[in-house]
Every structure is written in C-alpha cells, then in structure tokens.
Coordinates of C-alpha atoms in Angstrom, one line a residue:
M90 CA 224.6 70.9 44.8
S91 CA 225.4 67.1 44.9
T92 CA 223.1 64.2 45.2
P93 CA 224.0 61.8 48.0
Q94 CA 223.9 58.8 45.8
T95 CA 226.3 59.9 43.1
G96 CA 228.1 63.0 44.1
V97 CA 227.3 64.5 40.7
R98 CA 226.4 68.2 40.7
S99 CA 222.9 69.1 39.6
V100 CA 222.9 71.8 36.9
H101 CA 220.0 73.3 35.0
S102 CA 221.6 75.8 32.6
G103 CA 224.5 76.1 30.1
P104 CA 225.1 74.3 26.8
V105 CA 224.7 70.6 26.5
I106 CA 227.8 68.7 25.4
A107 CA 227.2 65.5 23.3
L108 CA 230.1 63.2 24.1
D109 CA 230.9 60.4 21.6
A110 CA 231.5 57.8 24.2
M111 CA 232.7 55.1 21.7
G112 CA 235.6 57.1 20.1
G113 CA 239.2 56.8 21.1
D114 CA 241.9 54.2 21.6
H115 CA 240.8 53.3 25.1
G116 CA 237.1 52.8 24.4
P117 CA 234.1 54.0 26.4
Q118 CA 235.7 53.5 29.8
E119 CA 237.9 56.6 29.6
A120 CA 235.1 58.6 28.0
V121 CA 232.8 57.8 31.0
R122 CA 235.5 58.8 33.4
G123 CA 236.0 62.1 31.7
A124 CA 232.2 62.7 31.5
V125 CA 231.8 62.0 35.2
R126 CA 234.7 64.3 36.1
A127 CA 233.3 67.1 33.9
V128 CA 229.9 66.9 35.6
R129 CA 231.1 66.3 39.2
E130 CA 233.9 68.8 39.2
H131 CA 232.7 71.5 36.9
G132 CA 228.9 71.1 36.7
L133 CA 228.8 70.7 33.0
R134 CA 225.8 69.3 31.1
V135 CA 226.9 66.2 29.3
V136 CA 225.0 63.6 27.4
M137 CA 226.8 60.4 26.4
V138 CA 226.2 58.8 23.0
G139 CA 227.0 55.2 22.5
R140 CA 225.9 51.6 23.3
R141 CA 223.6 52.0 26.3
P142 CA 224.1 48.7 28.1
E143 CA 227.9 49.2 28.2
L144 CA 227.6 52.8 29.3
V145 CA 225.1 52.0 32.0
R146 CA 227.5 49.4 33.4
L147 CA 230.5 51.8 33.3
L148 CA 228.6 54.6 35.0
A149 CA 227.6 52.2 37.8
E150 CA 231.3 51.4 38.3
E151 CA 232.0 55.1 38.7
D152 CA 229.1 55.4 41.3
A153 CA 227.2 57.6 38.9
A154 CA 224.4 55.4 37.8
G155 CA 221.6 57.4 36.2
A156 CA 223.5 60.7 36.7
I157 CA 224.4 61.3 33.1
P158 CA 221.8 60.9 30.2
I159 CA 222.6 58.3 27.6
V160 CA 221.5 58.3 23.9
H161 CA 221.8 55.0 22.3
A162 CA 223.9 54.6 19.2
E163 CA 224.4 51.0 17.9
D164 CA 227.5 51.8 15.7
A165 CA 230.8 53.5 16.1
L166 CA 233.6 54.9 13.8
A167 CA 236.7 52.8 13.8
M168 CA 240.0 54.6 14.6
H169 CA 241.3 53.8 11.1
E170 CA 238.3 55.2 9.2
G171 CA 238.5 58.4 7.3
A172 CA 236.2 60.6 5.2
L173 CA 234.0 57.8 3.8
A174 CA 232.9 56.9 7.3
S175 CA 230.3 59.6 7.2
W176 CA 228.4 57.6 4.5
R177 CA 229.3 54.1 5.6
R178 CA 228.1 54.5 9.2
P179 CA 225.0 56.7 9.4
R180 CA 224.1 55.3 12.8
S181 CA 227.5 55.9 14.4
S182 CA 227.8 57.6 17.8
V183 CA 229.3 60.7 16.0
A184 CA 226.4 60.8 13.6
V185 CA 223.8 60.5 16.4
A186 CA 225.6 63.2 18.4
C187 CA 225.4 65.5 15.3
K188 CA 221.7 64.7 15.1
L189 CA 221.2 65.9 18.7
I190 CA 222.9 69.2 17.8
R191 CA 220.7 69.6 14.6
Q192 CA 217.6 69.0 16.7
G193 CA 218.6 71.6 19.3
E194 CA 219.1 69.0 22.1
A195 CA 222.9 69.7 22.3
S196 CA 225.2 72.5 21.3
A197 CA 228.6 70.8 20.9
L198 CA 230.2 67.5 20.0
V199 CA 233.3 66.1 21.7
S200 CA 235.0 63.0 20.3
A201 CA 238.3 61.2 20.6
G202 CA 237.6 59.2 17.5
S203 CA 239.3 59.2 14.1
T204 CA 240.0 62.8 13.1
G205 CA 239.1 62.2 9.4
G206 CA 235.9 60.4 10.3
V207 CA 234.8 63.0 12.8
V208 CA 235.6 65.9 10.5
A209 CA 233.8 64.3 7.5
T210 CA 230.7 63.2 9.6
S211 CA 230.2 66.5 11.4
T212 CA 230.8 68.5 8.2
V213 CA 228.2 66.5 6.3
R214 CA 225.6 66.4 9.1
L215 CA 226.0 69.8 10.7
R216 CA 226.9 71.8 7.5
T217 CA 228.9 74.9 7.4
Q218 CA 227.6 78.3 8.7
Q219 CA 226.2 80.5 6.0
G220 CA 229.0 82.1 4.0
I221 CA 231.7 79.7 5.2
M222 CA 233.5 77.9 2.3
R223 CA 235.1 75.1 4.3
P224 CA 235.5 74.4 8.0
A225 CA 239.0 74.6 9.4
L226 CA 240.7 72.5 12.1
A227 CA 242.3 74.7 14.8
V228 CA 244.9 73.6 17.4
S229 CA 246.5 75.5 20.3
L230 CA 250.2 75.6 20.4
P231 CA 251.8 75.9 23.9
T232 CA 253.4 79.3 23.6
R233 CA 254.0 82.1 26.1
P234 CA 252.3 84.2 27.4
G235 CA 249.2 82.6 25.8
P236 CA 248.5 79.9 23.3
T237 CA 249.0 80.4 19.6
V238 CA 246.1 79.1 17.3
L239 CA 247.3 77.2 14.2
L240 CA 244.8 76.5 11.5
D241 CA 244.1 74.7 9.2
A242 CA 245.7 71.7 10.9
G243 CA 244.4 69.1 8.4
A244 CA 240.8 69.5 7.4
N245 CA 241.6 70.9 3.9
A246 CA 244.7 69.7 2.1
D247 CA 243.9 72.0 -0.9
A248 CA 242.8 75.5 -0.3
K249 CA 242.2 78.8 -2.1
P250 CA 243.3 82.2 -0.9
E251 CA 239.8 83.2 -0.1
M252 CA 239.5 80.2 2.2
L253 CA 242.6 81.2 4.1
V254 CA 241.2 84.6 4.6
Q255 CA 238.2 83.0 6.2
F256 CA 240.4 80.8 8.3
A257 CA 242.1 83.9 9.6
H258 CA 238.7 85.2 10.8
L259 CA 237.8 81.7 12.3
G260 CA 241.1 81.7 14.2
A261 CA 240.6 85.2 15.4
A262 CA 237.2 84.3 16.7
Y263 CA 238.6 81.2 18.4
A264 CA 241.4 83.2 20.1
R265 CA 239.0 85.7 21.4
S266 CA 236.3 83.2 22.6
A267 CA 238.7 80.6 24.0
F268 CA 241.6 82.7 25.3
G269 CA 240.1 86.2 25.8
V270 CA 242.4 87.8 23.2
E271 CA 240.7 91.1 22.5
N272 CA 242.5 91.9 19.2
P273 CA 244.2 88.7 18.0
R274 CA 247.4 89.2 16.0
V275 CA 247.3 87.2 12.8
A276 CA 250.1 85.9 10.6
M277 CA 250.5 83.5 7.7
L278 CA 252.9 80.6 7.7
T279 CA 255.2 80.5 4.7
I280 CA 258.9 80.1 3.8
G281 CA 260.0 83.6 4.5
A282 CA 259.1 86.5 6.8
E283 CA 259.6 89.1 4.1
P284 CA 256.5 90.3 2.0
G285 CA 256.1 88.5 -1.2
K286 CA 257.7 85.2 0.0
G287 CA 256.0 81.9 -0.7
N288 CA 254.1 80.2 -3.5
R289 CA 251.1 81.8 -5.4
L290 CA 248.7 80.7 -2.7
A291 CA 250.7 82.4 0.0
R292 CA 251.3 85.6 -1.9
K293 CA 247.7 86.0 -2.9
T294 CA 246.5 85.2 0.6
A295 CA 248.8 87.8 2.0
E296 CA 247.5 90.4 -0.4
L297 CA 243.9 89.7 0.5
L298 CA 244.7 89.7 4.3
T299 CA 246.4 93.0 4.0
A300 CA 243.4 94.5 2.2
A301 CA 241.0 92.9 4.7
A302 CA 243.0 94.4 7.6
A303 CA 242.6 97.9 6.1
Q304 CA 239.0 97.8 5.1
A305 CA 237.0 95.9 7.7
P306 CA 235.2 97.7 10.5
Q307 CA 237.2 98.1 13.7
A308 CA 235.3 95.5 15.6
Q309 CA 236.1 92.7 13.1
R310 CA 239.3 94.1 11.7
L311 CA 242.2 91.6 11.3
D312 CA 245.4 92.7 12.9
F313 CA 247.5 91.1 10.1
R314 CA 251.2 91.0 11.0
G315 CA 252.5 89.5 7.8
N316 CA 254.4 86.2 7.4
V317 CA 256.0 83.9 9.9
E318 CA 258.3 80.9 9.3
G319 CA 258.2 77.4 10.8
H320 CA 260.7 78.3 13.5
D321 CA 258.3 81.1 14.7
L322 CA 255.4 78.8 15.5
L323 CA 256.4 78.5 19.2
A324 CA 257.7 82.1 19.5
G325 CA 254.4 83.5 20.8
E326 CA 254.7 86.6 18.7
V327 CA 251.3 86.3 17.2
D328 CA 248.0 84.8 18.3
V329 CA 246.8 83.1 15.1
V330 CA 248.9 81.4 12.4
V331 CA 247.0 80.6 9.1
T332 CA 248.0 78.1 6.4
D333 CA 246.4 75.4 4.3
G334 CA 245.6 72.0 5.8
F335 CA 248.5 70.1 4.2
T336 CA 251.1 72.5 5.4
G337 CA 249.5 73.0 8.8
N338 CA 249.3 69.2 9.5
V339 CA 252.9 68.7 8.5
A340 CA 253.9 71.7 10.8
L341 CA 251.8 70.4 13.7
K342 CA 253.2 66.8 13.5
S343 CA 256.7 68.3 13.3
V344 CA 256.2 70.4 16.4
E345 CA 254.7 67.4 18.3
G346 CA 257.6 65.2 17.3
A347 CA 260.1 67.8 18.4
V348 CA 258.4 68.2 21.7
R349 CA 258.3 64.4 22.3
F350 CA 262.0 64.1 21.4
T351 CA 262.9 67.0 23.7
M352 CA 261.0 65.6 26.7
D353 CA 262.5 62.2 26.2
A354 CA 266.0 63.6 26.0
V355 CA 265.4 65.6 29.2
A356 CA 264.1 62.5 31.0
E357 CA 267.2 60.5 29.8
A358 CA 269.6 63.3 30.9
M359 CA 267.9 63.5 34.3
T360 CA 268.5 59.7 34.9
S361 CA 271.9 59.4 33.3
S362 CA 273.8 59.4 36.6
T363 CA 273.3 59.4 40.4
A364 CA 274.0 63.1 40.5
A365 CA 271.5 63.8 37.7
K366 CA 268.9 61.8 39.5
A367 CA 269.5 63.7 42.7
G368 CA 269.2 67.0 40.8
S369 CA 266.0 65.9 39.1
L370 CA 264.4 65.3 42.5
L371 CA 264.9 69.0 43.2
Q372 CA 263.3 69.9 39.9
R373 CA 260.3 67.6 39.9
K374 CA 257.7 70.4 40.2
A375 CA 259.2 72.4 37.4
L376 CA 259.5 69.3 35.2
R377 CA 255.9 68.4 35.8
E378 CA 254.8 71.9 34.9
L379 CA 256.8 71.8 31.7
R380 CA 255.5 68.4 30.7
G381 CA 251.9 69.6 31.4
R382 CA 252.4 72.8 29.4
L383 CA 253.7 70.8 26.4
D384 CA 251.2 68.0 26.6
S385 CA 248.9 68.1 23.5
D386 CA 245.9 67.4 25.8
T387 CA 246.3 70.4 28.0
Y388 CA 244.1 72.7 25.8
G389 CA 241.4 70.1 25.3
G390 CA 241.9 69.1 21.7
A391 CA 241.5 70.4 18.1
V392 CA 238.4 72.5 17.3
L393 CA 236.6 72.2 13.9
L394 CA 235.5 75.8 13.3
G395 CA 232.8 77.1 10.9
L396 CA 230.0 74.5 11.4
N397 CA 226.6 74.9 12.9
G398 CA 227.7 73.6 16.3
S399 CA 231.0 73.4 18.2
V400 CA 233.1 70.3 17.5
V401 CA 236.1 69.4 19.7
I402 CA 238.3 66.5 18.6
S403 CA 240.6 65.2 21.4
H404 CA 243.6 63.0 20.9
G405 CA 242.8 59.3 20.1
A406 CA 244.8 58.2 23.2
S407 CA 242.9 60.5 25.5
R408 CA 242.3 59.4 29.1
G409 CA 239.6 60.6 31.4
P410 CA 241.3 63.9 32.3
A411 CA 241.8 64.8 28.6
V412 CA 238.2 64.0 27.8
E413 CA 237.1 66.2 30.7
R414 CA 239.3 69.1 29.4
A415 CA 237.7 68.6 25.9
C416 CA 234.3 68.9 27.4
R417 CA 235.3 72.1 29.2
L418 CA 236.6 73.5 26.0
A419 CA 233.4 72.7 24.1
H420 CA 231.4 74.3 26.9
D421 CA 233.5 77.4 27.1
L422 CA 233.4 78.0 23.3
T423 CA 229.7 77.5 23.1
A424 CA 229.0 79.6 26.2
G425 CA 231.4 82.3 24.9
G426 CA 229.4 82.7 21.7
I427 CA 231.9 81.3 19.3
G428 CA 229.2 80.7 16.6
E429 CA 228.1 84.3 16.7
E430 CA 231.6 85.6 16.7
V431 CA 232.5 83.5 13.6
R432 CA 229.3 84.6 11.9
S433 CA 229.9 88.3 12.6
R434 CA 233.6 88.1 11.4
V435 CA 232.8 86.2 8.2
Q436 CA 230.0 88.5 7.2
S437 CA 232.3 91.5 7.8
G438 CA 235.0 89.8 5.7
A439 CA 232.5 89.1 2.9
R440 CA 231.5 92.8 2.8
S441 CA 235.2 93.8 2.7
A442 CA 235.9 91.4 -0.1
R443 CA 233.0 92.8 -2.1
R444 CA 234.3 96.3 -1.6
Q445 CA 237.7 95.2 -2.9
R446 CA 236.0 94.0 -6.1
L447 CA 234.0 97.1 -6.7
G448 CA 235.4 100.0 -8.7
P449 CA 235.1 103.7 -8.1
G450 CA 231.6 103.7 -9.7
G451 CA 230.4 100.8 -7.5
E452 CA 230.5 98.3 -10.4
E453 CA 232.1 94.8 -10.3
Q454 CA 235.6 94.8 -11.8
P455 CA 236.7 92.1 -14.2
A456 CA 239.1 89.5 -12.8
G457 CA 242.8 89.9 -13.6

C-alpha cells in the first residue's frame, strides 16, 4: 500500500535495517536513494542513521519526506579509517546503528563505509555470538550455477585451525540462509588439491574439518570436499571456500582485478573496429548480463558473520541500487534466521570438537 504523498509502501512487519547513511565514497545522497528504493520497491523497514538535517533535505528531494525514520548521529567514520576508529569515534553513525541493534530497535546494519572501521566498530559493540572465537567476513563469488561463499575475506589476518573450522560452519549457515543451499559443499583454499598440501595451518584445519564432517549430527554436518586451489575459486564446484583473512583478501582482490581486466579487454575488443562495433550491438543484452553477473555489487556486499546482529558491508563506491541490494541482503539474512543457523552449527561443532578430545573412557586427552 502506498501513501499518495511519497509513494513509499507502508509495512508493519519484518526486521528493521539500520542504514549507515554517512558511509561510502558518495556520501549520504546515494544512501538515501538506496533506502528509498528498498522501501518503495520491496517494502523493507529501514531506519537511516546520520546527520538529521542533511538526511531530511535529501529525503525531500526524493519526494519521501518523513517516510523513513532518521536517528541522528553527529559523527561518521572516514573512508581511510581502520580498526582504531571504533574507539576514536564512539558517536559515529556506525556506532549509533550498532546501539540500535543492541537495544532491539534494529536487527541488521548496512554500511558502505571503511571495511576496517565497520568490522572493528561492529565487533566491539555487537560482540560475537556465544562460542564464536572471531567473526569472519564472507563474500559471494559469481559462480555457476549459484554463488560460492569465500571466507574469511579480510577480518582476521592471523587465524588458528579451530577458527577456520568455525568459519566453515559460518559459511555453511550463510550459503543455506542466503542462497537456499540445503547441504553446502565446503572446501579449504590451499596450494594443492591433494590431501596434506599446504602449511601447518592448512593441514591441521583439513584434519579437523575431516573429523567434524564425520562426527557432527546430520543436520549440522559439514560436507567437507577437501582442498581447492586458487584457480578453482570460480569453478563453482563447492558452495563454501574457507581460508584465513590474509589469504582470502589476497585471493578476493586477485579475482576482482582479473574480472576488471577481462571486462575492459572485452570492451576494448568490441570497439576496436567498425565490424566489432556492429557485432557488439547484437550482443548488448548478453554483455549487460555478463557485466551484471560479474559486478561485485550484484550480491549486496560482504557479510560479517558471527556477531549478535547481521552486518552487511557494501562497496565504498556503492550507488543507490547497490545500497538497495545490500539492504535486501540484510533483510533476507535476518528474516531467514541466519543468527539461529550460526548458533546451532557452532554449538554442534563445539560438541564434535569435544568428542574428538575425549578418549575411550570419556576423559580429556593430553595435547600432542
């Protein structure tokens, strides 16, 4: 149902999305456009967090004055700020959005701000779910027939094998909640597909994942498929690829760079001659679909998993449509019960790990 004055749909149910309206390279204007699209076209419940006078003016320009609630935040994270921003700016729009989640007034945070700043601020203020060692940043790679989830994509440069096992559970929960994969196939990124390949972290993680796959209850059992290499990331042979944040971030940036190079090369080839230009006119629809599938904004952004609340971080250069998709992703994850799915899987994983440590008599076995 739309109000005559604004054309914004009236909704009374579903999770509330706290949108950091001050984050991103393009400022609050694109955030407002994305929020209005999310409400008008999809009936989402969005509250914008940022400098009220500026947001009121921008909403009026979109013919949506008074249609979307605003919570004032006098400060904002700069795009260059990293982990220390969580302490330097306690009144930033990200911090205020996290406060709304803690108070139960919102269920999810969406921001196009500095990844390091958003990760640090939301981790400090929302805290990890019980039993979670560290949150992990998950991104969706544009594979066929469905996306492949890569995590950790940069939240934890240093990790322990037990953390990577939890990341596998987080990724499986994400694949199931976001993409409807009933039994996600999980693999670990390393330097060789054969068992035993990789450094000590990779080898120990593979050992723990193999054991977890065998011992967990069927509902939370990991379908661990072993190792994959870098050239397998876009093969679509698994649903979840697990690694540490350092390796994952390097892999992600490499894929993004390769995609940009490929698309630029295709565009150059399509305009290199009169015949090529004529041919490209016949392929416009296919080229648009390809560019859309490879666009990093298509799936809404990266998701910080393992916190008490959903956190979606869209690209810093996001325009209105990308902000809208990020809001939709946050809504779908929250409505799909991502928090409960993570909680169930991690608790099951903890029980399996404990069984691995117990001997035949039920006593804890010494390490090594």
